Structures are given as C-alpha cells and as structure tokens.
CSV table of C-alpha atoms in Angstrom, one decimal:
chain,number,residue,atom,x,y,z
R,1458,GLN,CA,-39.7,-13.2,10.6
R,1459,ASN,CA,-37.0,-14.9,12.6
R,1460,THR,CA,-34.7,-14.4,9.6
R,1461,GLN,CA,-36.1,-11.0,8.7
R,1462,SER,CA,-36.3,-12.4,5.1
R,1463,ILE,CA,-38.9,-11.5,2.5
R,1464,LEU,CA,-40.5,-14.6,1.1
R,1465,SER,CA,-43.0,-13.2,-1.3
R,1466,ILE,CA,-44.9,-10.1,-2.6
R,1467,GLY,CA,-48.5,-10.8,-4.1
R,1468,SER,CA,-48.2,-14.3,-5.7
R,1469,HIS,CA,-44.5,-13.4,-6.7
R,1470,MET,CA,-41.9,-15.5,-4.9
R,1471,ILE,CA,-38.9,-13.6,-3.5
R,1472,THR,CA,-37.3,-16.3,-1.5
R,1473,ARG,CA,-35.1,-19.0,-3.6
R,1474,ASN,CA,-36.3,-21.6,-1.4
R,1475,PRO,CA,-38.0,-24.1,-3.6
R,1476,ARG,CA,-40.0,-25.6,-0.7
R,1477,MET,CA,-42.1,-22.4,-0.3
R,1478,THR,CA,-44.8,-21.3,-2.4
R,1479,VAL,CA,-47.7,-18.7,-2.3
R,1480,SER,CA,-51.3,-19.3,-3.4
R,1481,HIS,CA,-54.2,-17.0,-3.8
R,1482,SER,CA,-58.0,-17.5,-3.7
R,1483,ASP,CA,-60.4,-14.5,-3.1
R,1484,ASN,CA,-59.3,-12.8,-0.1
R,1485,SER,CA,-56.9,-15.5,1.0
R,1486,TRP,CA,-53.1,-15.5,0.5
R,1487,THR,CA,-51.6,-18.9,1.7
R,1488,LEU,CA,-47.8,-19.7,2.4
R,1489,HIS,CA,-47.1,-23.2,1.6
R,1490,ILE,CA,-43.8,-24.9,3.2
R,1491,LYS,CA,-43.0,-28.5,2.0
R,1492,ASP,CA,-40.6,-31.1,3.6
R,1493,VAL,CA,-40.5,-29.0,6.8
R,1494,THR,CA,-37.1,-29.1,8.5
R,1495,ARG,CA,-36.1,-27.6,12.0
R,1496,ASP,CA,-34.8,-24.5,10.5
R,1497,ASP,CA,-38.2,-23.6,9.5
R,1498,SER,CA,-39.4,-23.1,13.0
R,1499,GLY,CA,-40.3,-19.5,13.9
R,1500,ASN,CA,-42.8,-16.7,13.2
R,1501,TYR,CA,-44.2,-15.9,9.9
R,1502,MET,CA,-45.8,-12.5,9.2
R,1503,CYS,CA,-48.2,-11.5,6.7
R,1504,GLN,CA,-48.4,-7.7,5.9
R,1505,SER,CA,-49.9,-5.1,3.5
R,1506,ASN,CA,-48.0,-2.3,2.4
R,1507,THR,CA,-50.6,0.4,3.6
R,1508,ASP,CA,-49.6,3.4,5.5
R,1509,PRO,CA,-49.5,2.7,8.4
R,1510,ILE,CA,-48.6,-1.1,7.7
R,1511,ILE,CA,-51.1,-3.8,9.1
R,1512,SER,CA,-49.8,-7.2,9.8
R,1513,GLN,CA,-50.5,-10.5,11.7
R,1514,THR,CA,-48.2,-13.5,12.5
R,1515,GLY,CA,-48.5,-17.0,12.8
R,1516,PHE,CA,-46.0,-19.4,14.7
R,1517,LEU,CA,-44.5,-22.7,13.3
R,1518,GLU,CA,-43.0,-25.2,15.8
R,1519,VAL,CA,-41.1,-28.1,14.4
R,1520,VAL,CA,-40.2,-30.9,16.7
R,1521,ASP,CA,-37.9,-33.9,16.2
R,1522,VAL,CA,-39.3,-37.4,15.3
R,1523,PRO,CA,-37.2,-40.4,16.5
R,1524,GLU,CA,-35.2,-41.9,13.5
R,1525,THR,CA,-36.3,-45.4,12.3
R,1526,GLY,CA,-33.2,-46.2,10.5
R,1527,GLU,CA,-29.7,-44.8,9.7
R,1528,LYS,CA,-29.4,-42.1,7.1
R,1529,ASN,CA,-27.4,-42.7,4.0
R,1530,LYS,CA,-24.0,-41.6,4.8
R,1531,ILE,CA,-23.0,-41.0,1.2
R,1532,GLU,CA,-26.1,-38.7,0.6
R,1533,GLU,CA,-25.3,-36.9,4.0
R,1534,GLU,CA,-21.8,-36.3,2.9
R,1535,VAL,CA,-22.8,-34.9,-0.4
R,1536,ASN,CA,-25.5,-32.6,1.2
R,1537,ASN,CA,-22.9,-31.3,3.7
R,1538,ASN,CA,-20.2,-30.5,1.0
R,1539,LEU,CA,-22.3,-28.7,-1.6
R,1540,VAL,CA,-20.2,-26.4,-3.7
R,1541,THR,CA,-21.4,-23.0,-4.5
R,1542,THR,CA,-19.6,-20.4,-6.7
R,1543,SER,CA,-19.8,-16.7,-6.6
R,1544,GLN,CA,-22.3,-16.2,-3.6
R,1545,PRO,CA,-23.3,-12.6,-2.8
R,1546,GLU,CA,-21.3,-10.9,-0.2
R,1547,PHE,CA,-21.2,-7.4,1.4
R,1548,MET,CA,-18.2,-5.4,0.6
R,1549,LYS,CA,-18.5,-3.0,3.4
R,1550,PRO,CA,-20.8,-2.2,6.5
R,1551,ILE,CA,-23.6,0.3,6.3
R,1552,ASP,CA,-22.8,3.6,8.1
R,1553,ASN,CA,-24.9,4.6,11.1
R,1554,ILE,CA,-26.2,8.1,10.6
R,1555,THR,CA,-27.2,10.9,13.2
R,1556,VAL,CA,-29.1,13.9,11.9
R,1557,ALA,CA,-31.2,16.7,13.0
R,1558,VAL,CA,-35.0,16.9,12.3
R,1559,GLY,CA,-35.7,18.4,9.1
R,1560,GLN,CA,-32.4,17.3,7.4
R,1561,GLU,CA,-33.1,17.3,3.6
R,1562,GLU,CA,-31.8,13.9,2.9
R,1563,VAL,CA,-30.1,10.8,4.2
R,1564,GLN,CA,-28.7,7.9,2.4
R,1565,PHE,CA,-27.9,4.3,3.3
R,1566,ALA,CA,-25.6,2.6,0.8
R,1567,CYS,CA,-25.5,-1.2,0.5
R,1568,VAL,CA,-22.6,-2.6,-1.4
R,1569,ILE,CA,-22.8,-6.2,-2.4
R,1570,ASN,CA,-20.8,-8.1,-4.9
R,1571,ASN,CA,-21.7,-11.3,-6.8
R,1572,LEU,CA,-25.6,-10.5,-6.8
R,1573,GLY,CA,-26.1,-12.4,-9.8
R,1574,ARG,CA,-29.9,-13.5,-10.1
R,1575,TYR,CA,-30.5,-12.6,-6.4
R,1576,LYS,CA,-32.3,-9.4,-5.4
R,1577,VAL,CA,-31.6,-6.8,-2.8
R,1578,ALA,CA,-34.2,-5.6,-0.5
R,1579,TRP,CA,-34.4,-2.7,2.0
R,1580,VAL,CA,-36.5,-3.4,5.2
R,1581,ASN,CA,-37.4,-1.0,8.1
R,1582,GLN,CA,-36.7,-3.0,11.0
R,1583,ASN,CA,-38.7,-0.9,13.5
R,1584,THR,CA,-41.9,-1.2,11.8
R,1585,GLN,CA,-41.1,-4.7,10.1
R,1586,SER,CA,-42.1,-3.1,6.8
R,1587,VAL,CA,-40.6,-4.0,3.3
R,1588,LEU,CA,-39.4,-0.7,1.6
R,1589,SER,CA,-38.1,-1.9,-1.8
R,1590,ILE,CA,-37.1,-5.0,-3.7
R,1591,GLY,CA,-34.6,-4.3,-6.3
R,1592,THR,CA,-35.2,-0.8,-7.7
R,1593,HIS,CA,-39.0,-1.2,-7.2
R,1594,MET,CA,-40.6,0.6,-4.2
R,1595,ILE,CA,-43.0,-1.2,-1.9
R,1596,THR,CA,-43.6,1.3,0.6
R,1597,ARG,CA,-45.9,4.2,-0.2
R,1598,ASN,CA,-43.8,6.8,1.6
R,1599,PRO,CA,-43.1,9.3,-1.2
R,1600,ARG,CA,-40.0,10.5,0.9
R,1601,MET,CA,-38.2,7.2,0.2
R,1602,SER,CA,-36.5,6.1,-3.0
R,1603,ILE,CA,-33.9,3.6,-4.2
R,1604,SER,CA,-30.9,4.2,-6.7
R,1605,HIS,CA,-28.6,1.6,-8.0
R,1606,SER,CA,-25.1,1.9,-9.5
R,1607,ASP,CA,-22.7,-1.1,-10.1
R,1608,SER,CA,-22.8,-3.0,-6.8
R,1609,THR,CA,-24.2,-0.4,-4.7
R,1610,TRP,CA,-28.0,-0.1,-3.8
R,1611,THR,CA,-28.8,3.1,-1.9
R,1612,LEU,CA,-31.8,4.0,0.1
R,1613,HIS,CA,-32.7,7.7,0.1
R,1614,ILE,CA,-34.9,9.3,2.7
R,1615,LYS,CA,-35.9,12.8,2.4
R,1616,ASN,CA,-37.2,15.6,4.7
R,1617,ILE,CA,-36.2,13.6,8.0
R,1618,THR,CA,-38.6,13.2,10.8
R,1619,ARG,CA,-38.6,11.9,14.2
R,1620,ASP,CA,-40.4,8.9,13.1
R,1621,ASP,CA,-37.5,8.0,10.7
R,1622,SER,CA,-35.4,7.0,13.6
R,1623,GLY,CA,-34.5,3.2,13.7
R,1624,ASN,CA,-32.8,0.4,11.9
R,1625,TYR,CA,-32.7,-0.1,8.1
R,1626,MET,CA,-31.8,-3.6,6.7
R,1627,CYS,CA,-30.2,-4.3,3.4
R,1628,GLN,CA,-30.7,-8.1,2.6
R,1629,SER,CA,-30.4,-10.6,-0.3
R,1630,ASN,CA,-32.8,-13.4,-1.0
R,1631,THR,CA,-30.1,-16.0,-0.9
R,1632,ASP,CA,-30.4,-19.2,1.1
R,1633,PRO,CA,-29.7,-18.6,3.8
R,1634,ILE,CA,-30.4,-15.0,3.8
R,1635,ILE,CA,-27.6,-12.6,4.4
R,1636,SER,CA,-28.2,-9.0,5.6
R,1637,GLN,CA,-26.6,-5.9,7.4
R,1638,THR,CA,-28.0,-3.1,9.3
R,1639,GLY,CA,-27.7,0.7,9.5
R,1640,ASN,CA,-29.1,2.8,12.1
R,1641,LEU,CA,-30.7,6.4,11.8
R,1642,ASP,CA,-30.7,8.5,14.8
R,1643,VAL,CA,-32.9,11.6,14.6
R,1644,VAL,CA,-32.3,14.4,17.1
R,1645,ASP,CA,-34.0,17.5,17.8
R,1646,VAL,CA,-32.4,21.1,17.1
R,1647,PRO,CA,-32.1,23.1,20.0
R,1648,GLU,CA,-34.5,26.1,19.8
R,1649,LYS,CA,-32.6,29.7,19.0
R,1650,LYS,CA,-32.4,31.8,22.1
R,1651,ASN,CA,-34.2,35.1,22.0
R,1652,LYS,CA,-31.2,37.6,21.4
R,1653,PHE,CA,-32.9,40.4,23.2
R,1654,GLU,CA,-33.4,38.3,26.2
R,1655,GLU,CA,-29.8,37.2,26.0
R,1656,ARG,CA,-28.5,40.6,25.9
R,1657,VAL,CA,-30.5,41.5,29.0
R,1658,LYS,CA,-29.0,38.5,30.8
R,1659,ASN,CA,-25.5,39.6,29.9
R,1660,ASN,CA,-26.2,43.2,31.2
R,1661,LEU,CA,-25.6,44.6,27.6
R,1662,VAL,CA,-26.9,48.2,27.0
R,1663,THR,CA,-30.7,48.5,26.8
R,1664,THR,CA,-33.0,51.4,26.3
R,1665,SER,CA,-33.6,51.6,29.9
R,1666,GLN,CA,-30.0,51.0,31.4
R,1667,THR,CA,-26.6,52.6,30.8
R,1668,ARG,CA,-23.4,50.5,31.4
R,1669,ILE,CA,-20.2,52.2,32.3
R,1670,THR,CA,-17.5,49.7,31.8
R,1671,GLU,CA,-14.1,51.2,30.6
R,1672,MET,CA,-12.9,53.3,33.5
R,1673,ASP,CA,-11.8,52.9,36.9
R,1674,THR,CA,-14.4,54.1,39.1
R,1675,SER,CA,-13.4,52.7,42.6
R,1676,GLU,CA,-12.4,56.2,43.9
R,1677,TYR,CA,-15.4,58.0,42.4
R,1678,GLN,CA,-19.2,58.4,43.0
R,1679,SER,CA,-21.3,58.5,40.1
R,1680,THR,CA,-23.9,61.4,39.9
R,1681,TRP,CA,-26.5,62.3,37.4
R,1682,ARG,CA,-27.0,66.2,37.5
R,1683,SER,CA,-29.2,68.8,36.0
R,1684,SER,CA,-27.7,72.2,36.2
R,1685,LYS,CA,-30.2,74.8,37.6
R,1686,ALA,CA,-31.5,77.5,35.3
R,1687,SER,CA,-34.1,79.5,37.7
R,1688,SER,CA,-35.3,81.7,34.9
R,1689,MET,CA,-36.4,78.5,32.8
R,1690,PHE,CA,-38.5,77.1,35.6
R,1691,THR,CA,-40.0,80.3,37.3
R,1692,ASN,CA,-43.4,79.9,35.7
R,1693,ILE,CA,-43.7,76.0,36.1
R,1694,SER,CA,-46.5,75.4,38.4
R,1695,SER,CA,-46.2,71.5,38.6
R,1696,VAL,CA,-43.4,69.6,39.7
R,1697,LEU,CA,-41.7,67.4,37.1
R,1698,LEU,CA,-40.1,64.3,38.6
R,1699,VAL,CA,-37.4,62.7,36.5
R,1700,THR,CA,-36.1,59.4,37.3
R,1701,ILE,CA,-32.7,58.2,35.6
R,1702,MET,CA,-31.3,54.8,36.1
R,1703,CYS,CA,-27.5,54.3,36.2
R,1704,LEU,CA,-26.3,50.8,36.0
R,1705,LEU,CA,-22.6,50.7,37.1
R,1706,SER,CA,-20.1,47.8,36.4
R,1707,SER,CA,-17.5,46.9,39.1
R,1708,ILE,CA,-18.1,49.9,41.1
R,1709,SER,CA,-17.6,49.4,44.9
R,1710,SER,CA,-18.8,52.7,46.0
R,1711,SER,CA,-22.6,53.8,46.0
R,1712,ALA,CA,-24.1,55.7,43.3
R,1713,THR,CA,-25.8,59.1,44.2
R,1714,LEU,CA,-29.0,60.1,42.2
R,1715,ILE,CA,-29.8,63.9,42.1
R,1716,ILE,CA,-33.4,64.8,41.4
R,1717,VAL,CA,-34.1,68.4,40.5
C-alpha cells in the first residue's frame, strides 16, 4: 500500500518482484515475501472487488540486524550498477479535470512508452480500489471502461456523479513501480432561477403592474381617469370600486389615483 502497487489478483501475480508469491487454500489467500529487505516495510492491503470495496490491512516492520562480516565488494558493485534497457517511461502528465455533475463522460489518458512485458493498471486512490489491469476491468462499476491505442491507456468514466471526485492513478508493474496521477473535480450545477420571479425582481411588466419608462415625467402627475357617462350609471344601485395600480419608474412627483 505504501507504493500504491498491485501485487496480485486472485492467484495471478501482477508484480514482477520474484520474491513475492500468493497461495490459496479454501478461504485463505496468503501473500509470501522472501528474502525480506528494508524496502519491504509498510502496509499490505487485501481487498475484494465488491461494490463497495471491502479491505483489510496488515503492517510489516523490517529492522536492521548488526552485520557480522563485510559484504563482498565486487557483488555490491555489480548490484549497484545493474544495466537495464528500454524501461517504461511516461511521455506526458495526466490532465486534471473539472466537470459538472451529470457530465456525459470524462477521459484520463495515460501515455507510457517501452511498456514491453509490463502491464498498466488504473487505481482509484480515494477508495484504494483497482479499476483495471491492461484492458481487463476489475471494478464492477459499469460506468467505467478502458481503451488502448499504441502507447495510450485511457480510463473512461460516464454519467459523472459527485462520488467520482478524487485521484486516479496510472501505474506500471515495474520494479520499482512508476506511476502518475490525475485529479477529477466534480462540481454542482447552479439551479436555474425562476424566470417569472426574476422578472418581478427586475420590475418588468407583469399582469398586475404597468411600467412607464420612456418619457420624462418629472413635471407631470400620473392620473388614471374614467370619463363620466351619467346615463350609463343611472340605474346602477350598487357601488363599483375599481382599483388600478400604476407603477412609475423614475418619477419624483406623486401619482394621483382617481376612483369613480
């Protein structure tokens, strides 16, 4: 877990470290580490690819033992100067991505040269879960997939949710492990404002208001009138009260409301 490297899946070894093996008996899966070194110190996590992931961790502490003799200098020199050729190397960093919730798809591209016999894996660092090895999907999440073209291994995530936020690591099973990480930031989409409410706040015309804007009314009073036609109201026994609202913009004088 310290190196974020995948050691095995099932009884199949992923790491190229020849000192490590896995054995299986009944319900037990045992990791074996031979000829232990200081570099082997750290946490080792066993996990299943359920959804959600379940896992447990054990810790290995390696301490120094006083030397009883001198090391063979020639052997040490050889070990310190091993020559390797065409080791895998990343060609460019993985982009960080920011998207809104509900985005149709995002893609993380991992470009690695000289892969040779090694494999590429994608890991969700936030959940410590293995997503894929090579083109084989480990996660059971149907929204995730892998594509491969030449030196590029691309992780696809569809129908983005808030839970997809986090770091996604691309790694090769070299010894030592090489890896690089891209971050996915998922943000909420602002809710659309109610257009009717927005218009009311901005004093636009509504069914109950009238706005007078394109005239200079500083010298006038605004009056709503109804002409008298006595012959039309002679036989009306009840009083009709009509209230009309007039909303004025930029009028300094008072408005007069005439009720007839």
